XYZ file of C-alpha atoms in Angstrom:
473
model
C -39.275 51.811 14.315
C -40.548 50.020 17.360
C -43.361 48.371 15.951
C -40.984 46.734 13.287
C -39.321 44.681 16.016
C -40.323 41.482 16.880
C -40.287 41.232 20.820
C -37.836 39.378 22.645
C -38.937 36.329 24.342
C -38.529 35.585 28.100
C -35.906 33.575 29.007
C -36.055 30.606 31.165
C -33.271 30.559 33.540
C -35.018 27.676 35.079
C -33.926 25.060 32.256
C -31.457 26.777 29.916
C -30.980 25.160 26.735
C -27.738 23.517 26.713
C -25.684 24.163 23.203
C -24.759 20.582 21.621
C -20.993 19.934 21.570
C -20.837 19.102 17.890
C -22.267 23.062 17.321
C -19.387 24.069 19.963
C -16.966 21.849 17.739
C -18.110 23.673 14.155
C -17.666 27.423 15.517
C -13.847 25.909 16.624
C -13.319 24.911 12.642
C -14.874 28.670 11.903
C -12.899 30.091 14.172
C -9.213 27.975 13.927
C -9.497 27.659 10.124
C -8.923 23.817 10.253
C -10.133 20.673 11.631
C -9.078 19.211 14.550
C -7.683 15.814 14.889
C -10.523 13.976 16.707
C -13.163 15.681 14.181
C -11.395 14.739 11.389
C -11.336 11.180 12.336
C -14.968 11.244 13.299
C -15.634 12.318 9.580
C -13.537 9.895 8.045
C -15.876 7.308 9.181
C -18.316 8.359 6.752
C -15.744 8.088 3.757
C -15.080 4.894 4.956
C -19.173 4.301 4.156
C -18.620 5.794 0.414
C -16.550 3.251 -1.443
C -17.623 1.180 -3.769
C -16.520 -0.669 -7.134
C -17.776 2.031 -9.797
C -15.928 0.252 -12.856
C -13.691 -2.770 -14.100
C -10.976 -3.235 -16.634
C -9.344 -6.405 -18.120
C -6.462 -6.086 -18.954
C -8.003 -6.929 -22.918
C -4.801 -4.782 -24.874
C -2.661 -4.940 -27.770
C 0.956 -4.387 -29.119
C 1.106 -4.065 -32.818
C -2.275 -5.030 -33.597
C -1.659 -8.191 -31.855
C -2.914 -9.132 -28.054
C -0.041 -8.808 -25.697
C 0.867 -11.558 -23.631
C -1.441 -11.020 -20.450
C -3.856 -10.737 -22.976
C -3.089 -14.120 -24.273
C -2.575 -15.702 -21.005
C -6.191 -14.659 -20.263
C -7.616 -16.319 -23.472
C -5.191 -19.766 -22.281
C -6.243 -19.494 -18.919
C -9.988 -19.138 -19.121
C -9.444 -22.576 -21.435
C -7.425 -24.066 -19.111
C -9.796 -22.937 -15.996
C -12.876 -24.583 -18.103
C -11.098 -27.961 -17.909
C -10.186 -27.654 -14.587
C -6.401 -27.064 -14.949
C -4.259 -24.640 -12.512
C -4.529 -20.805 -13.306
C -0.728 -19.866 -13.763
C 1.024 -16.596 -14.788
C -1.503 -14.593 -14.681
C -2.730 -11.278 -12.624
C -1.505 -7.632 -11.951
C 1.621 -8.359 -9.785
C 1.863 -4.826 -8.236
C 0.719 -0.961 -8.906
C 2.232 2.220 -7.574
C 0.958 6.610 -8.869
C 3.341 9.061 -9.173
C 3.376 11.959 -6.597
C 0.667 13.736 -8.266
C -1.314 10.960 -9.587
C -1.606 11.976 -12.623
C -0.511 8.443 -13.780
C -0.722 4.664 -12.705
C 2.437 2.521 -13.215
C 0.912 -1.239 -13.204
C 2.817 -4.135 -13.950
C 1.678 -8.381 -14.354
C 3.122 -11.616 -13.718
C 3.025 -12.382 -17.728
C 5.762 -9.187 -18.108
C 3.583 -6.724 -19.398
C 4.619 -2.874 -17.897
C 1.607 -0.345 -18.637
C 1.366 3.335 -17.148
C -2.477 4.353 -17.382
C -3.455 8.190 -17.858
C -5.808 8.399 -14.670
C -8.150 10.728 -15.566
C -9.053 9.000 -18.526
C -9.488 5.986 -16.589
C -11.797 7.530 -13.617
C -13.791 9.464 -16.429
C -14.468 5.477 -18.206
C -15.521 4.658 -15.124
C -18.532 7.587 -14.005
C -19.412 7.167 -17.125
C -23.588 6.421 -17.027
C -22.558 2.320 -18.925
C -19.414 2.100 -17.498
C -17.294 -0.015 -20.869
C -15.188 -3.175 -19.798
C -12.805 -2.312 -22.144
C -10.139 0.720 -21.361
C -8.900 3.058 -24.220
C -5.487 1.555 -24.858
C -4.795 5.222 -27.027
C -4.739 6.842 -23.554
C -1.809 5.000 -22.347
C 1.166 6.749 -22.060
C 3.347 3.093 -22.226
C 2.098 -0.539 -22.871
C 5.301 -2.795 -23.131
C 5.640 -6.658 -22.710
C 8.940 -7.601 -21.176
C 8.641 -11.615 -21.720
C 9.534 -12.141 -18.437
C 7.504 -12.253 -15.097
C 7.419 -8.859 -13.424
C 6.486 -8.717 -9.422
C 6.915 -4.716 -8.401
C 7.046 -1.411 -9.862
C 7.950 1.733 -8.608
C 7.917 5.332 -9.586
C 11.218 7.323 -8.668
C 9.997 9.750 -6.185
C 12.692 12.770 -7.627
C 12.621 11.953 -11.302
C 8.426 11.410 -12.244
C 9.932 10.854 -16.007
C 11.140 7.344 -14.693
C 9.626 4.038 -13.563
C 11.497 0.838 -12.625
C 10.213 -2.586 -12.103
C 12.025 -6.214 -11.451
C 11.178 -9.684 -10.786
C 11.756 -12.492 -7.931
C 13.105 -14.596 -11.136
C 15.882 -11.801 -11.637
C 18.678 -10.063 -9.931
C 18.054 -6.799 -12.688
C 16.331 -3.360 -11.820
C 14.643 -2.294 -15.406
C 14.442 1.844 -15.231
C 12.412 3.049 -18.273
C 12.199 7.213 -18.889
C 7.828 7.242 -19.908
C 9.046 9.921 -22.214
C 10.881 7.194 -24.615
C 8.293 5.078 -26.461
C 10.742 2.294 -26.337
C 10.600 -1.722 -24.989
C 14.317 -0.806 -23.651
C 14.902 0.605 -20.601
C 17.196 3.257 -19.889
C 19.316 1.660 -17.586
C 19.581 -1.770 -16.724
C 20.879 -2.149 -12.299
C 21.860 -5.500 -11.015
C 23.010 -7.205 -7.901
C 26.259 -8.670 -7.157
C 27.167 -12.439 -7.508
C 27.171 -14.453 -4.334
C 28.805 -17.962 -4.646
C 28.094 -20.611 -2.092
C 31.487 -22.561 -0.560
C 31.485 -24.692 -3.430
C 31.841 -21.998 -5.874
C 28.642 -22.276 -7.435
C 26.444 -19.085 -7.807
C 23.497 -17.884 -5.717
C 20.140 -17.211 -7.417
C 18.745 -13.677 -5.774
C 15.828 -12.421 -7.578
C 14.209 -8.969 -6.351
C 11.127 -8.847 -4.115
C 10.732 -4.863 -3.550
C 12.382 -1.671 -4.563
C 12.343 1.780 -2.854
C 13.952 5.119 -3.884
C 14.975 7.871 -1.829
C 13.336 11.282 -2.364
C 16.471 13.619 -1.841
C 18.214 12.639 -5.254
C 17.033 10.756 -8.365
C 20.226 8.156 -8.463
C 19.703 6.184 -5.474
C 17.490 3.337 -4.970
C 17.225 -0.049 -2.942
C 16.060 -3.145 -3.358
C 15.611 -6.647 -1.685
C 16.187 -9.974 -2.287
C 15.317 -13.330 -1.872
C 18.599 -14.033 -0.237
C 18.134 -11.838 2.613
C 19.916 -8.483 1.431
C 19.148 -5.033 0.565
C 21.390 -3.541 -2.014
C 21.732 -0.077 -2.399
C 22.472 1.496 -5.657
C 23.854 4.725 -6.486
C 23.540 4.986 -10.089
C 26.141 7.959 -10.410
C 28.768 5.165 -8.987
C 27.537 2.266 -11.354
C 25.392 -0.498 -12.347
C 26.425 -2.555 -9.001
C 25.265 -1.618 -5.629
C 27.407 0.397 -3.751
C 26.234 -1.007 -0.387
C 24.730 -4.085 0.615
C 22.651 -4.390 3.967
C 22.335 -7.743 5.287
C 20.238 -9.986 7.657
C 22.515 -12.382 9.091
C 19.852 -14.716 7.715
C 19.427 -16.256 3.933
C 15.432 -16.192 3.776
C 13.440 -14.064 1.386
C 13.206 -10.325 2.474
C 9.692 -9.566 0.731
C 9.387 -5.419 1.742
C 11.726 -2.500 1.958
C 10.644 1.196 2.890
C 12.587 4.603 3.612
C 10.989 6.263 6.626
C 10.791 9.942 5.521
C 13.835 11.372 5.937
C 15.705 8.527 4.042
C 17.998 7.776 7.270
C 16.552 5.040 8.206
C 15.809 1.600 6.281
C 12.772 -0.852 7.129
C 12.841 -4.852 5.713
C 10.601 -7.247 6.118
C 10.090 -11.332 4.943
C 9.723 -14.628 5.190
C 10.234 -15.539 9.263
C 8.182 -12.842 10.129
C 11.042 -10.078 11.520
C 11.386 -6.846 10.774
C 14.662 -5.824 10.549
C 16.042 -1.906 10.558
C 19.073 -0.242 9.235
C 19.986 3.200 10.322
C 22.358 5.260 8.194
C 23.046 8.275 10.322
C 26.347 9.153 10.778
C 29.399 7.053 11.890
C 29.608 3.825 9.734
C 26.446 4.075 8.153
C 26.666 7.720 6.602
C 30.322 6.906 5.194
C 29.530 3.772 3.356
C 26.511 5.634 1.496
C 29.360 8.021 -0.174
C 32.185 5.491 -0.095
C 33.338 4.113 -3.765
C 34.035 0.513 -2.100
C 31.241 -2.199 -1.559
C 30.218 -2.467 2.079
C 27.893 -4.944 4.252
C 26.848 -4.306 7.193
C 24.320 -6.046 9.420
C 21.366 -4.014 10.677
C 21.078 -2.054 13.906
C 18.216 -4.566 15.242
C 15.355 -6.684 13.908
C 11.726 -7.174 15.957
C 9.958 -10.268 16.050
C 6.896 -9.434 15.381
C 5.120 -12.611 16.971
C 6.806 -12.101 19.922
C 5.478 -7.952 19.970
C 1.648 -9.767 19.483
C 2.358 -12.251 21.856
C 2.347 -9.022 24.345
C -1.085 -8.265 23.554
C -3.057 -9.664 26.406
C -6.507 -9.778 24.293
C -5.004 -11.297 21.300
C -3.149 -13.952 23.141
C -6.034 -15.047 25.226
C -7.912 -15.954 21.715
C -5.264 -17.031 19.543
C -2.598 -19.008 19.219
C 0.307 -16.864 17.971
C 3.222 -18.291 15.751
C 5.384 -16.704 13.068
C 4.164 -15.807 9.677
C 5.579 -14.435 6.798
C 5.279 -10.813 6.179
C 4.137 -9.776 2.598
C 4.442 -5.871 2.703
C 5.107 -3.085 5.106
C 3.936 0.179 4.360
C 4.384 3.663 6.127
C 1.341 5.899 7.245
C 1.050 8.930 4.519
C -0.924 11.071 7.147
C 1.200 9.288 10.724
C 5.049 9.258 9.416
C 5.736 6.949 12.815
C 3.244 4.365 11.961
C 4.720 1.252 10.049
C 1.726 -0.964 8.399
C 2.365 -4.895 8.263
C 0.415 -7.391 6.587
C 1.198 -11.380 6.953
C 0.371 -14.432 4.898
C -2.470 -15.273 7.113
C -4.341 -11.999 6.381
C -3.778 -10.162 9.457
C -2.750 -6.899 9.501
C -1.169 -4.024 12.018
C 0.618 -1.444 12.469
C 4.091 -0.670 14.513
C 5.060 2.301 16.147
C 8.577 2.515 15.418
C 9.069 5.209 17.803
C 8.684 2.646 21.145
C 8.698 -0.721 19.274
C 5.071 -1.394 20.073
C 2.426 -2.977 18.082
C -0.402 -0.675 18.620
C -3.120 -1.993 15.609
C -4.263 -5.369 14.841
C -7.321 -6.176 12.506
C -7.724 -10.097 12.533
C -9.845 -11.398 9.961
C -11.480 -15.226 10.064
C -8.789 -17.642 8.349
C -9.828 -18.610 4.764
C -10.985 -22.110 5.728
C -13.594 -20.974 8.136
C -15.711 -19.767 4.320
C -14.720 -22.795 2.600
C -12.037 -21.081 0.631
C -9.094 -22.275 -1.004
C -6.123 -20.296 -0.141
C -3.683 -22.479 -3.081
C -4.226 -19.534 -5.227
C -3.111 -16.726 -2.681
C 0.371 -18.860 -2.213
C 1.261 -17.291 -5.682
C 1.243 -13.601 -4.783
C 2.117 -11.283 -2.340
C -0.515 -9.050 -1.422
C 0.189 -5.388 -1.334
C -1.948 -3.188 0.353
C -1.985 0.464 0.457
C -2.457 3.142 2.770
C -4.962 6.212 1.947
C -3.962 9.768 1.749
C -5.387 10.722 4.647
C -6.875 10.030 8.076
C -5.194 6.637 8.430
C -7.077 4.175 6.826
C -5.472 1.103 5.516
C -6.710 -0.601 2.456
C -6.276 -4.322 2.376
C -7.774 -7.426 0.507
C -9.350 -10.221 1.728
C -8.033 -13.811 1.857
C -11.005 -15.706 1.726
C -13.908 -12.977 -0.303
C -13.580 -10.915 -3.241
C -13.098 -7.738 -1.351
C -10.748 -5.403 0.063
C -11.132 -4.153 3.725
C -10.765 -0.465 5.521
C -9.317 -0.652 8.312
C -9.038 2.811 10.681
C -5.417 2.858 12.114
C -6.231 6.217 13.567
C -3.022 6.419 16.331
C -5.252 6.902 18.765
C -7.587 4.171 21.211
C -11.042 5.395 19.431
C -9.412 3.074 16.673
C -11.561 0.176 16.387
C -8.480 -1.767 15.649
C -6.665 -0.329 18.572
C -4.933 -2.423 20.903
C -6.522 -0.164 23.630
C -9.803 0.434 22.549
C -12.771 0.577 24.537
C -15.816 0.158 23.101
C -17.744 1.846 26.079
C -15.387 5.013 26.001
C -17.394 8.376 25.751
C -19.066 8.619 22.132
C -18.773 11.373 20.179
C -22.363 13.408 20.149
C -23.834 13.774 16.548
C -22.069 10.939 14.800
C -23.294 7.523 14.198
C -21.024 4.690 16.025
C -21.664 2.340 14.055
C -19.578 4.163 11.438
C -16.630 4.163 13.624
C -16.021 0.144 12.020
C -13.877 -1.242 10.005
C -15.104 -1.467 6.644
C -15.471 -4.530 3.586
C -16.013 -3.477 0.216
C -17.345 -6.244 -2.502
C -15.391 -6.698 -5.263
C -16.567 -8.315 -8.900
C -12.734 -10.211 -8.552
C -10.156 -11.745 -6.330
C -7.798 -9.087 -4.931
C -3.387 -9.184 -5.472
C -2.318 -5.489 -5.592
C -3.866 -1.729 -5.260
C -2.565 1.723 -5.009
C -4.781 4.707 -3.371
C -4.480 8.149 -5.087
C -2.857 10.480 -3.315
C -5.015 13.305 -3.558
C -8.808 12.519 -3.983
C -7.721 8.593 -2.381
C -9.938 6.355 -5.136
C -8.168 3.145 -4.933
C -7.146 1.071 -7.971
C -7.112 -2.825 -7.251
C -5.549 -5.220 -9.654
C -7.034 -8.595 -9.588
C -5.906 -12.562 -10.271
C -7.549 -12.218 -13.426
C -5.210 -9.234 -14.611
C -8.190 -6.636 -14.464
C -7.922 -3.039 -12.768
C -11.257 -2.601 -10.384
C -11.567 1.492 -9.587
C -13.371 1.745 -6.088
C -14.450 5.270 -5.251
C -16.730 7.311 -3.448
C -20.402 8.017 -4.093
C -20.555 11.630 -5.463
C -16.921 12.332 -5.703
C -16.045 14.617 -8.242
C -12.562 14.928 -9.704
C-alpha cells in the first residue's frame, strides 16, 4: 500500500507560508454558519457594482378603452415641451411594495393610483427585447382619481389595503386591492383650523405612515405643521394631533420600529420627535377626546453639520428643506435625510449625531436647471440590506448608492479614513459610492425588500427597473 502514497514533501520551517486572512475569514462563515458584519459589508460593495437600468415603462395605459389621464397628460405635454412651454402635472409622485413585494403601489401627480404585479413586471424586463409597453392585464388596480396624488402607502397589518393623499387635500383615500372599484373604502380627514379671523386653514397632506401593531391606526402630515393621528375604530377625524409650534410644511413622517416613537421632518430643515411612551403620550393614543401636544424636542439639522469639522471647513452650511427621512431596514437606529439641495445623511437617533453625509456638486456646477426639481419631492429609498441608500441625482439622470454602513469604513462616514487598514482580497475601489445612469430624470423609487431591485419613477411618468447583472428571481 506504500507505493500508492505519494511522499510527503519537506517542510520549510525557514519561510512558512503564511495563510491569507480572507481564507481565515471563509472557514469562520463554514464554521459560524453566517457572515460576519465587516464581511458582509465588504461584499456588498460588489452589489453596489451590479445595478443597472435593465427595462423602462411609460406609464402608456388605459381605463375603458380610453387613455387615462397620465396618459393624456403625456400626449399634452410632449406637445407642449415641443413648443417650449412648462412641463406641468406630470410624473410618478411616489411608490411604496408591500411587505412581501409581491406588489408595487405607484401613484402620479395627474391622480392616477396603479398597483403593478411585480413579477410580471421584472419578467418584461429580462426579457431578451425588453417591450416599452407594460401588460396593463397584469395589474391588479389602475384607477384615475382626477385629482393630484403626492404619496402612497401600503398598511403594514392589513396588505389588502393601500392609501394615498395629496398636498391639495386634507383626505386620506384607503382602497381594499380586493374591490375593483374607483371608491375607496374609507375616506380619513383632518380637522378644520380657522385663523383669528375665522376663516379656514388650507392643510393638504405631505406623508402618511401606519403603525405595524394594528391595521386602524395611521398618521399623517401636513402642510401646516401637524401630524394627525387617526384611529379609524374611533372615527374619520384624528384622534390626536402632534404639533410643531411652527406653521411650515412638515414634508416626512416615520414610526421607528416599535411604533413609540414619531419622527417629522420639513420645510426649515428640523427634525422634530414625538415620543408616546407612557405618561401623557400613551393616554392620549387611547383617549376618545382630541389632544395636541407639542413634541419632546426637534434637532436642527444645520446646526448637527455645522459640527462636522471637514464639512464646515469646505462649505458654507445654511438651512435647507428636508424632502424625506427614511429609517435603515438592516440599522433600526439609523434615520436617513435627504434635503432640497441633494445632500443626503443619516442621524443616529440614539446620541443625536449626524454620522453620514454624501455631498454631491450643486446642479449649476453641470449646467442644469433645477426649476423642474422645485415641483417634487424626491423620495429615496433604503435597500434591504447592508445599508445602502438609494437616491437620485439633482443635476444627471441617475440615482446614486450611497454605503451608510454604521461603521468609519463607510466612505460617507463622518470618520472615515481613507488610509485605514484595507481589507486583503477585495478591491478598494469598490468600497465607493456608486451612480447609476438612468434613460430619465429621477422623482420617486422603492427597493424590494427581498431580492432589493429598485423601481424608479421618473418626470415623465415612466417606471425604470434597475437590477443586478445575473440576478435571478
Amino acid at each position: 500500500m506504500d507505493k500508492y502514497l505519494l511522499p510527503l514533501k519537506p517542510s520549510s520551517p525557514q519561510n512558512p507560508k503564511p495563510l491569507r486572512r480572507l481564507q481565515w475569514n471563509r472557514c469562520a462563515i463554514e464554521l459560524n454558519g453566517r457572515f460576519e458584519p465587516k464581511y458582509r459589508h465588504e461584499i456588498s460593495s460588489l452589489l453596489k457594482q451590479s445595478y443597472y437600468e435593465i427595462g423602462a415603462f411609460p406609464h402608456l395605459y388605459h381605463i375603458d378603452s380610453v387613455p387615462c389621464q397620465t396618459h393624456e397628460n403625456m400626449i399634452d405635454n410632449g406637445a407642449r415641451f415641443a413648443g417650449q412651454m412648462p412641463i406641468r402635472k406630470q410624473g410618478i409622485s411616489a411608490m411604496e411594495f408591500d411587505n412581501k413585494g409581491i406588489y408595487l403601489a405607484s401613484v402620479t401627480r395627474s391622480g392616477c393610483l396603479t398597483v403593478h404585479d411585480f413579477e410580471a413586471l421584472y419578467c418584461q424586463s429580462s426579457e431578451s427585447l425588453p417591450s416599452s409597453k407594460e401588460d396593463e392585464s397584469k395589474h391588479l388596480m389602475h384607477i384615475s382619481l382626477n385629482q393630484q396624488l403626492d404619496v402612497v402607502r401600503w398598511n403594514r397589518a392589513n396588505q389588502d389595503e393601500v392609501a394615498c393623499t395629496s398636498v391639495k387635500r386634507n383626505e386620506v383615500l384607503i382602497f381594499d386591492i380586493g374591490y375593483v372599484s374607483s371608491n375607496p373604502v374609507e375616506v380619513l380627514r383632518t380637522r378644520h383650523t380657522v385663523t383669528v379671523h375665522g376663516s379656514d386653514i388650507h392643510k393638504g397632506l405631505s406623508d402618511l405612515a401606519f403603525t405595524s401593531m394594528d391595521d386602524s391606526r395611521l398618521l399623517a402630515s401636513d402642510t401646516y405643521g401637524v401630524i394627525s393621528v387617526w384611529d379609524r375604530r374611533m372615527g374619520t377625524l384624528p384622534c390626536l394631533e402632534l404639533t410643531t409650534n411652527s406653521h411650515s410644511a412638515l414634508n416626512s413622517v416615520e414610526l421607528n420600529a416599535e411604533n413609540q416613537i414619531i419622527f417629522g421632518a420639513g420645510k426649515h430643515g428640523i427634525i422634530y420627535m414625538w415620543d408616546l411612551r407612557g405618561g401623557r403620550g400613551s393616554a392620549a393614543f387611547q383617549s376618545h377626546k382630541e389632544v395636541c401636544y407639542p413634541p419632546l424636542t426637534s434637532l436642527k439639522l444645520a446646526s448637527m453639520l455645522d459640527k462636522i469639522e471637514s464639512l464646515k471647513a469646505q462649505s458654507h452650511i445654511i438651512s435647507k428643506e428636508i424632502h424625506s427621512i427614511d429609517f435603515d431596514p438592516s440599522c433600526p437606529y439609523q434615520l436617513a435625510f435627504h434635503l432640497d439641495d441633494g445632500w443626503s445623511g443619516v442621524l443616529d437617533i440614539y446620541n443625536f449625531q449626524v454620522t453620514h453625509v454624501h455631498c454631491p456638486p450643486p446642479a449649476w456646477l453641470n449646467d442644469s436647471s433645477t426649476s423642474s426639481d422645485l415641483l417634487y419631492l424626491r423620495k429615496p429609498s433604503w435597500l434591504p440590506t447592508f445599508s445602502l441608500y438609494a437616491v437620485g441625482s439633482t443635476s444627471d439622470k441617475g440615482i446614486h448608492l450611497l454605503d451608510f454602513y454604521p461603521d468609519p469604513s463607510s466612505p460617507c462616514h463622518v470618520d472615515h479614513n481613507e488610509n485605514m487598514e484595507r481589507f486583503p482580497g477585495v478591491n478598494h475601489q469598490n468600497k465607493q459610492n456608486r451612480f447609476v445612469s438612468l434613460s430619465e430624470g429621477f422623482t420617486a423609487c422603492a427597493a424590494h425588500p427581498l431580492n432589493g431591485t429598485i423601481i424608479v419613477g421618473t418626470k415623465q411618468s415612466s417606471l425604470l427597473m434597475i437590477s443586478q447583472r445575473h440576478q435571478s428571481f
